[in-house]
PDB file of C-alpha atoms in Angstrom:
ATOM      1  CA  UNK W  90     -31.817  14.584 -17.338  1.00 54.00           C
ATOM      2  CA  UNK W  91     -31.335  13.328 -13.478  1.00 60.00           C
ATOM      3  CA  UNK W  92     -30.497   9.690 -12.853  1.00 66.00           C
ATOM      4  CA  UNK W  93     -33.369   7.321 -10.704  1.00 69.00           C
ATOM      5  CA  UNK W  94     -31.379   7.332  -7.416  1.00 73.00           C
ATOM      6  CA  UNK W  95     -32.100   5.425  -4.082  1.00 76.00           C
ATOM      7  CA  UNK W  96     -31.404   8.438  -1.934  1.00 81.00           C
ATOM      8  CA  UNK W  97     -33.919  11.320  -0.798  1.00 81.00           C
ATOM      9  CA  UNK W  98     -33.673  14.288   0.866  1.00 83.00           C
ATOM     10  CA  UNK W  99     -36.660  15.658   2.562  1.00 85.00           C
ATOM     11  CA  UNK W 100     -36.595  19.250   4.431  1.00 86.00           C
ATOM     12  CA  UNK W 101     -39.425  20.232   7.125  1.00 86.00           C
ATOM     13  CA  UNK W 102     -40.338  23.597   8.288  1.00 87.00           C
ATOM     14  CA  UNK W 103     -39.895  22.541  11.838  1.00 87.00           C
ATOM     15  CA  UNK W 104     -37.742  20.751  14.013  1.00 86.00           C
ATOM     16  CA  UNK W 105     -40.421  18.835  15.358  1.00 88.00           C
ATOM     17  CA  UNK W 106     -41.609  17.117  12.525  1.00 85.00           C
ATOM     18  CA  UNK W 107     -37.927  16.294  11.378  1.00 83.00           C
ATOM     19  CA  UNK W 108     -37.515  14.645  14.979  1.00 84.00           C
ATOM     20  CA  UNK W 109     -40.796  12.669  14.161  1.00 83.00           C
ATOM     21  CA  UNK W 110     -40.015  11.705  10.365  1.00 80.00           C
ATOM     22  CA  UNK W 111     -36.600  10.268  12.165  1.00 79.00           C
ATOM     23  CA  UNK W 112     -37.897   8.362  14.592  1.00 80.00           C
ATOM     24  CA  UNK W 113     -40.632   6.665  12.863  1.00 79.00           C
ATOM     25  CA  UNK W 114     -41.104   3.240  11.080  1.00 78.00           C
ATOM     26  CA  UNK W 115     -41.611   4.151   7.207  1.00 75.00           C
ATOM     27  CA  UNK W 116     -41.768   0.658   5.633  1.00 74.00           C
ATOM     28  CA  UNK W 117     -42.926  -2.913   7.051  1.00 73.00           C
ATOM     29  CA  UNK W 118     -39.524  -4.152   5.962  1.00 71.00           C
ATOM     30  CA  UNK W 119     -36.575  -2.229   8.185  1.00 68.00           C
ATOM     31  CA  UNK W 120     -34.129  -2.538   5.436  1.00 68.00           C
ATOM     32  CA  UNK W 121     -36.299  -0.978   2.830  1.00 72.00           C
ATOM     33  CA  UNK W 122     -36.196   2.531   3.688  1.00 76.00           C
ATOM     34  CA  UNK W 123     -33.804   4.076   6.178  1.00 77.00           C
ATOM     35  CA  UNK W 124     -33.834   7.679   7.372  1.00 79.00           C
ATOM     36  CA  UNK W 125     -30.897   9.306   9.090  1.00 80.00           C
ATOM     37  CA  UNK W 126     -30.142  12.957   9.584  1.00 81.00           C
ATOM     38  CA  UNK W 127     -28.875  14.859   6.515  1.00 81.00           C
ATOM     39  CA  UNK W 128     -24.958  15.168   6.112  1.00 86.00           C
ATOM     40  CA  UNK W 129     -23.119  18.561   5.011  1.00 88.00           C
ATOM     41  CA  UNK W 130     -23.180  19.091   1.685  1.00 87.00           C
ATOM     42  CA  UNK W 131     -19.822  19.006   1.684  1.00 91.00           C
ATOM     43  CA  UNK W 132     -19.346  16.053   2.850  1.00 92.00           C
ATOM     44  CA  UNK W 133     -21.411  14.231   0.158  1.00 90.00           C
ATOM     45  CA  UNK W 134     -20.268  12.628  -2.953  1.00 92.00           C
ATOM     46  CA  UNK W 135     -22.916  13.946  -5.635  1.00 88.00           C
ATOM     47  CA  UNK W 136     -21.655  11.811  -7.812  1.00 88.00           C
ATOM     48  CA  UNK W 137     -22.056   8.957  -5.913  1.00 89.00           C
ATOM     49  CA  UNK W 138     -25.869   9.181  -4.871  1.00 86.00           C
ATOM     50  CA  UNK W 139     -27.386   7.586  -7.375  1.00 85.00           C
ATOM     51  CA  UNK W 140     -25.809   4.139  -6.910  1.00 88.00           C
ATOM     52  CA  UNK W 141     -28.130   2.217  -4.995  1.00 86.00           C
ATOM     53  CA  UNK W 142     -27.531   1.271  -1.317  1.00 83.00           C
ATOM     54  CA  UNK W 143     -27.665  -2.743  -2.001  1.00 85.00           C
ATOM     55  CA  UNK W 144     -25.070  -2.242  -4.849  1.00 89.00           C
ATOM     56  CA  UNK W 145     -22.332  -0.568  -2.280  1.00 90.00           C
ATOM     57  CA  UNK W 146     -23.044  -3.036   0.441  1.00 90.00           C
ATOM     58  CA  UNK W 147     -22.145  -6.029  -2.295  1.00 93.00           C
ATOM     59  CA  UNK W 148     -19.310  -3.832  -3.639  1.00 94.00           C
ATOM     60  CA  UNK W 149     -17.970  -3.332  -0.026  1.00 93.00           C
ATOM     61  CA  UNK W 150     -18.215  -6.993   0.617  1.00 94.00           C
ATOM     62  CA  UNK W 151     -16.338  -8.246  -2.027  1.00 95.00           C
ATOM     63  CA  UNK W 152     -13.328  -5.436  -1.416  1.00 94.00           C
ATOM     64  CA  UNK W 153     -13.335  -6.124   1.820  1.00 92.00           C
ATOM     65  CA  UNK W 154     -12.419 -10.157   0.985  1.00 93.00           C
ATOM     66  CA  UNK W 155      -9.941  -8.927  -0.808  1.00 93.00           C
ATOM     67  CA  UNK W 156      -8.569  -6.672   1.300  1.00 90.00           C
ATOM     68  CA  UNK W 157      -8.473  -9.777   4.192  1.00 88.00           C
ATOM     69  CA  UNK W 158      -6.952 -12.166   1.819  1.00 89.00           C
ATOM     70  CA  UNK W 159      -4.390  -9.094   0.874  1.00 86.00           C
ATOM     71  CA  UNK W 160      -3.770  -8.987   4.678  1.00 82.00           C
ATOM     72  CA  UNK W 161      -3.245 -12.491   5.273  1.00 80.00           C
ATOM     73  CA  UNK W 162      -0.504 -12.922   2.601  1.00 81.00           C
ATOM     74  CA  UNK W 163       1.169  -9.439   3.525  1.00 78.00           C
ATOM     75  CA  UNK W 164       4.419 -11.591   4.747  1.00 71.00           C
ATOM     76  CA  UNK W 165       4.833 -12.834   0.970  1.00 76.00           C
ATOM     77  CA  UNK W 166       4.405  -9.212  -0.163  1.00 78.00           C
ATOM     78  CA  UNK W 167       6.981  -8.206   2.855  1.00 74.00           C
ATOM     79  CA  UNK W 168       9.253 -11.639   1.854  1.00 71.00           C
ATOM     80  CA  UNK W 169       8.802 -10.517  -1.725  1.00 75.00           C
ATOM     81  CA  UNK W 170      10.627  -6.775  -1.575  1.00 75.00           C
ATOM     82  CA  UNK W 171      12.832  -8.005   0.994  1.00 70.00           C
ATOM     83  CA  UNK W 172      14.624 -10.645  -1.495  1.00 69.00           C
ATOM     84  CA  UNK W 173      14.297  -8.180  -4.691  1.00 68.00           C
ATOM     85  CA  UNK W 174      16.142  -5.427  -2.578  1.00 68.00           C
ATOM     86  CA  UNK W 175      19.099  -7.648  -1.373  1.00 69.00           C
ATOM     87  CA  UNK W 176      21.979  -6.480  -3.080  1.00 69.00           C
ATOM     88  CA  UNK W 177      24.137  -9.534  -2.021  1.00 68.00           C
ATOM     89  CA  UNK W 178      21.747 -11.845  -3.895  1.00 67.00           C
ATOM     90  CA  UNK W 179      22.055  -9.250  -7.172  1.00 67.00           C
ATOM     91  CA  UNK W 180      25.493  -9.408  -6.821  1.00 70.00           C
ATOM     92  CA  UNK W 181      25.476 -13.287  -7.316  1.00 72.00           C
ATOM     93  CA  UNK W 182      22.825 -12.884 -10.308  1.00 70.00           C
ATOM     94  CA  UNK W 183      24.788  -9.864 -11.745  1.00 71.00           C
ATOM     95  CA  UNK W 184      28.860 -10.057 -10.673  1.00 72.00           C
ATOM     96  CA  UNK W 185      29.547  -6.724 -11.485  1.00 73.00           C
ATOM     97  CA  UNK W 186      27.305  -5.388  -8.242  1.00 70.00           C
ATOM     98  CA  UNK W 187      30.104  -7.372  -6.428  1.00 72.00           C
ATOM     99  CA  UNK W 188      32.943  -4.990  -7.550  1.00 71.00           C
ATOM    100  CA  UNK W 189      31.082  -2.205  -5.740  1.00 70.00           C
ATOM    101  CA  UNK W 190      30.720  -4.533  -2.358  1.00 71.00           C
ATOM    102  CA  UNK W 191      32.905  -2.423  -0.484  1.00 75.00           C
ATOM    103  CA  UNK W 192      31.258   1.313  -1.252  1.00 78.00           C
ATOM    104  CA  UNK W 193      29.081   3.045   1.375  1.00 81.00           C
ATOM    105  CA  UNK W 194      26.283   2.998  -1.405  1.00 77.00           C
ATOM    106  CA  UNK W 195      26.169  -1.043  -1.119  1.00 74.00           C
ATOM    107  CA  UNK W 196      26.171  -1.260   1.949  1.00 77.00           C
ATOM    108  CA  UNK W 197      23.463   1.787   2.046  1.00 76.00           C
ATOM    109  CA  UNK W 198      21.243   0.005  -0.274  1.00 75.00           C
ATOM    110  CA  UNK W 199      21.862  -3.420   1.246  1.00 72.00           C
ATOM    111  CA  UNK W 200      20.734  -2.089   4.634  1.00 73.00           C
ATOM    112  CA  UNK W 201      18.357   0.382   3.849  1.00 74.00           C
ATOM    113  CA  UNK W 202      16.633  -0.250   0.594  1.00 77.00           C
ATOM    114  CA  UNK W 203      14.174  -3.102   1.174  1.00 75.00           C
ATOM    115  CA  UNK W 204      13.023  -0.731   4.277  1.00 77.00           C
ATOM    116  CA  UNK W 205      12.736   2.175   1.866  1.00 81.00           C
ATOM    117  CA  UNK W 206      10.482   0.472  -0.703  1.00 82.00           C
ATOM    118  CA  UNK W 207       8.462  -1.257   1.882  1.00 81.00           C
ATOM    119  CA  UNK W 208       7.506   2.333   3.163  1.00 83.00           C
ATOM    120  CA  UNK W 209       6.881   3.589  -0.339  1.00 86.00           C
ATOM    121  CA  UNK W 210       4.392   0.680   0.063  1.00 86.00           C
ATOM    122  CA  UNK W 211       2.527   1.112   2.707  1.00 86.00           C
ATOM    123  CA  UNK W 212       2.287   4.762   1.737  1.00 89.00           C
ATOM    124  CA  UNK W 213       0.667   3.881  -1.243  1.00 92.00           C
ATOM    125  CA  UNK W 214      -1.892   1.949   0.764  1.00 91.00           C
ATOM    126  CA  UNK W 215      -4.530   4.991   1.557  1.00 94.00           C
ATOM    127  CA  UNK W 216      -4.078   5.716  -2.330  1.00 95.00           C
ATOM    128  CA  UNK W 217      -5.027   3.026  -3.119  1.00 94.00           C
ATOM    129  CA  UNK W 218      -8.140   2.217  -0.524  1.00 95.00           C
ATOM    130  CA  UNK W 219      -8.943   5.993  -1.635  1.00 96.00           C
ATOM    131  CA  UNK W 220      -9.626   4.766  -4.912  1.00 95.00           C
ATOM    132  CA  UNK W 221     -11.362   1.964  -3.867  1.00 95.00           C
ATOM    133  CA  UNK W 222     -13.798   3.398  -1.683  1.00 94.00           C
ATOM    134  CA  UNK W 223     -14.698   6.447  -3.959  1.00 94.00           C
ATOM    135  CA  UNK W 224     -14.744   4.376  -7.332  1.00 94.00           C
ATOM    136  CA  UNK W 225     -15.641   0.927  -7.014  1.00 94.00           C
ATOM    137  CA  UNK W 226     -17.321   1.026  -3.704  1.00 94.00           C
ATOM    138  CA  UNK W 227     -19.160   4.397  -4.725  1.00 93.00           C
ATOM    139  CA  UNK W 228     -19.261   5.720  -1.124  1.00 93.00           C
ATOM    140  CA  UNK W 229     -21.435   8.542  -0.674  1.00 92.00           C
ATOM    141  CA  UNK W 230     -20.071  10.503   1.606  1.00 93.00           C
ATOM    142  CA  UNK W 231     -16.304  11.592   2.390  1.00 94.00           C
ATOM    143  CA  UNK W 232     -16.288  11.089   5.873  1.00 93.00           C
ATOM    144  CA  UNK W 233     -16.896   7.351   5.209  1.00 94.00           C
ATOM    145  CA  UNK W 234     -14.564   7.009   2.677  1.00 95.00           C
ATOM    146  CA  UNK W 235     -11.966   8.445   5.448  1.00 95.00           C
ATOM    147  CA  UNK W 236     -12.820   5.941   8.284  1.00 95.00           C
ATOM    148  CA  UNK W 237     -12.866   3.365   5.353  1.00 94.00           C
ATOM    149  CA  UNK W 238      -9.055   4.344   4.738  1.00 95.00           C
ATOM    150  CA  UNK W 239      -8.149   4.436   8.302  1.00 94.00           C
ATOM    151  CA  UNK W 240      -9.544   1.292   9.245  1.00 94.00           C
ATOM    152  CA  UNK W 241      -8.141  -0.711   6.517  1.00 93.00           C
ATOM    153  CA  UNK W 242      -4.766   0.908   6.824  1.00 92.00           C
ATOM    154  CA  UNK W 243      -4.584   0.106  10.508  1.00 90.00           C
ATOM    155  CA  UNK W 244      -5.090  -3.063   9.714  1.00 88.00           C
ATOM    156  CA  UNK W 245      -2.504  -3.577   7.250  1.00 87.00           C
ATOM    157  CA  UNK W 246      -0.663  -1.594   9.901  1.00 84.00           C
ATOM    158  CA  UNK W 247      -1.152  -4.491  12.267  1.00 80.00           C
ATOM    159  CA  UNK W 248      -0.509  -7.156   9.926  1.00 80.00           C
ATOM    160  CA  UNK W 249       3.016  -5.335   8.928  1.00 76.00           C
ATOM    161  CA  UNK W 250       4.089  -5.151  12.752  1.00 73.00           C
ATOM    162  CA  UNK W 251       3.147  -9.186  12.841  1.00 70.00           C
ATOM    163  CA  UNK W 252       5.035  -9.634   9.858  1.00 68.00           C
ATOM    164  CA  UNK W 253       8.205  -8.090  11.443  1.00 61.00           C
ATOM    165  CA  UNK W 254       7.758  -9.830  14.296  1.00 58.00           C
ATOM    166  CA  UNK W 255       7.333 -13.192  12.631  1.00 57.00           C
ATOM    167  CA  UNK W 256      10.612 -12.717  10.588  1.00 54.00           C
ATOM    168  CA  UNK W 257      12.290 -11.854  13.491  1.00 49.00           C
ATOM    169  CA  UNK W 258      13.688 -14.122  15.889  1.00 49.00           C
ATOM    170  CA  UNK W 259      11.033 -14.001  18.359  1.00 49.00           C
ATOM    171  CA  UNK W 260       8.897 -16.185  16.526  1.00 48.00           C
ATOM    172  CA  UNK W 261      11.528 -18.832  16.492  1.00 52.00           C
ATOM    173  CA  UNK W 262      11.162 -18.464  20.480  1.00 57.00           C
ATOM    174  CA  UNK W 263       7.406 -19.520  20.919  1.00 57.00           C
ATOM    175  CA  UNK W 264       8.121 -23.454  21.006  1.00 59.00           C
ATOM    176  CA  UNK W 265      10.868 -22.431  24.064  1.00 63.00           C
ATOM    177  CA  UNK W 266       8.051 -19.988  25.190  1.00 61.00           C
ATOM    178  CA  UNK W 267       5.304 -22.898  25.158  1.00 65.00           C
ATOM    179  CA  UNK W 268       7.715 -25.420  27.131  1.00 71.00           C
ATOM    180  CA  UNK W 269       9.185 -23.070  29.579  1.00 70.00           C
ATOM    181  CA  UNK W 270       6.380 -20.403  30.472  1.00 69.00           C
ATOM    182  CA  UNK W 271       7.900 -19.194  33.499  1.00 72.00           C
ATOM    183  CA  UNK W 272      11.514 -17.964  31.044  1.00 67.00           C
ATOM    184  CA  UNK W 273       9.091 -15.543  29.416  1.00 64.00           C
ATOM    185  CA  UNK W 274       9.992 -12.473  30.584  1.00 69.00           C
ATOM    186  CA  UNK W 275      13.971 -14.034  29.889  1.00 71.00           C
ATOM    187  CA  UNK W 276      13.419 -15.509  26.649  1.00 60.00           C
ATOM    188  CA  UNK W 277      11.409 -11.982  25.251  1.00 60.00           C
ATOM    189  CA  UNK W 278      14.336  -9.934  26.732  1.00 64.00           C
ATOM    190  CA  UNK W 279      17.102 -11.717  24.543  1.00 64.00           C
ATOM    191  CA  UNK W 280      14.386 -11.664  21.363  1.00 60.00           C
ATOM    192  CA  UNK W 281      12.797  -8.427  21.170  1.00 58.00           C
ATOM    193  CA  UNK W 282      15.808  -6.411  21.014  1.00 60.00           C
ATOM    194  CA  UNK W 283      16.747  -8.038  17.622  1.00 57.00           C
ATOM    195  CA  UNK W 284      13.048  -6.844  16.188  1.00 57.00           C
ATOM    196  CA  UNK W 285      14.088  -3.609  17.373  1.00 60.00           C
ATOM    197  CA  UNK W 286      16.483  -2.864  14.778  1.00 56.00           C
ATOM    198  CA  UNK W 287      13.551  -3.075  11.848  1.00 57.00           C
ATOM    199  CA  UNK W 288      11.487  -0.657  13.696  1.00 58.00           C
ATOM    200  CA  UNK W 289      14.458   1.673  13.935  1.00 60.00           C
ATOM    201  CA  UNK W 290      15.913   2.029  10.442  1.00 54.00           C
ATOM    202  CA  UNK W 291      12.343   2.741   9.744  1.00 53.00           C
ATOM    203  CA  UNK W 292      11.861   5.602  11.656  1.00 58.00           C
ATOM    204  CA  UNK W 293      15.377   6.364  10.487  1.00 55.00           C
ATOM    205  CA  UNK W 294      13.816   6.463   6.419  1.00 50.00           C
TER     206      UNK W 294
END
C-alpha cells in the first residue's frame, strides 16, 4: 500500500527531452507543478515525500516565527543561565556554599560555569533544529535540512555575540558614542577589551 504523495519522478531515455521537460511550463498556475532536476537518492528523505509541498511551506513558516521570537529573547535565555550559575547568589540562598568560598572549585564554578552551560546550549541548538527540520517540517531532502541547521544556527550565533556585547560595557558606551562621534575609536578602545574576556574563557571551555 503506497501513500498519495505530491512528488514525481519521471526518467527519459535522453538528455534532450529531460532538458525540455525542465524547461517547460507544465501548468497555467506556476505554483502548481514545479519540476527541478532529480536529487541523489541519498540525499532524499523517503520518508518524507509524501507530505505535500504546501504543508512544509506552512510548517516552515510557523518554525521559523518561532525560531525569530526564540532569537529575539536569546538575552533572557543568556540572563537566565547566567544568574542560575552564580555561585555567590547560591551561596546567599544556601549558606553552606559560602563555607567553600575560598576553594579553587568556587571560584572555578563561579567563573567558568555559566560559560560552560551556555555552550552545552548552543551545542544543543543543531539537535534541536535537526529535529525540527526532519520531523515537524518534513524536509525532503538532507541537504536542506543541513543549510536549514546552518542558517538558523548562525543566526542564533549572531544573536549570542549581540548578547555579549550588550551585557558588556560597550553598550553602556553608545549614549557617549552618539554625543561625541569623533571619541569613537577612544571610547571602543577602553570598552571592547572588557567583552574580550567572555569570548576568551569560551574558547578556554
Amino acid at each position: 500500500c503506497y501513500k498519495t504523495s505530491t512528488t514525481a519522478f519521471v526518467t527519459f531515455k535522453s538528455r534532450v527531452s529531460a532538458c525540455s521537460s525542465h524547461q517547460m511550463l507544465l501548468s497555467h498556475d506556476h505554483y502548481t507543478m514545479e519540476t527541478k532536476s532529480a536529487p541523489n537518492p541519498k540525499d532524499i528523505i523517503w520518508e518524507n515525500v509524501s507530505v505535500p509541498q504546501r504543508q512544509i511551506l506552512m510548517r516552515k513558516t510557523i518554525s521559523s516565527v518561532m525560531l525569530f521570537l526564540g532569537v529575539i529573547f536569546w538575552s533572557m535565555v543568556v540572563s537566565f543561565v547566567t544568574v542560575i550559575s552564580n555561585m555567590d547568589i547560591f551561596s546567599k540562598q544556601f549558606p553552606i556554599i559560602k563555607t567553600y568560598s575560598s576553594t579553587t572549585l568556587y571560584r572555578f564554578l563561579n567563573n567558568y560555569l555559566a560559560i560552560g552551560l551556555l555552550l552545552v546550549l548552543l551545542n544543543s541548538l543543531p539537535l534541536i533544529f535537526n529535529f525540527i527540520s526532519r520531523n515537524y517540517e518534513r524536509i525532503k531532502l538532507e541537504s536542506e535540512i543541513q543549510n536549514s541547521i546552518m542558517d538558523r544556527y548562525f543566526k542564533y550565533q549572531l544573536a549570542n555575540v549581540f548578547v555579549a556585547v550588550q551585557i558588556g560595557s560597550v553598550a553602556t558606551q553608545l549614549s557617549e558614542v552618539l554625543n561625541n562621534p569623533s571619541s569613537i575609536a577612544s571610547i571602543l578602545g577602553t570598552s571592547l577589551p572588557s567583552v574580550s574576556i567572555y569570548f576568551m574563557n569560551m574558547m578556554v571551555i
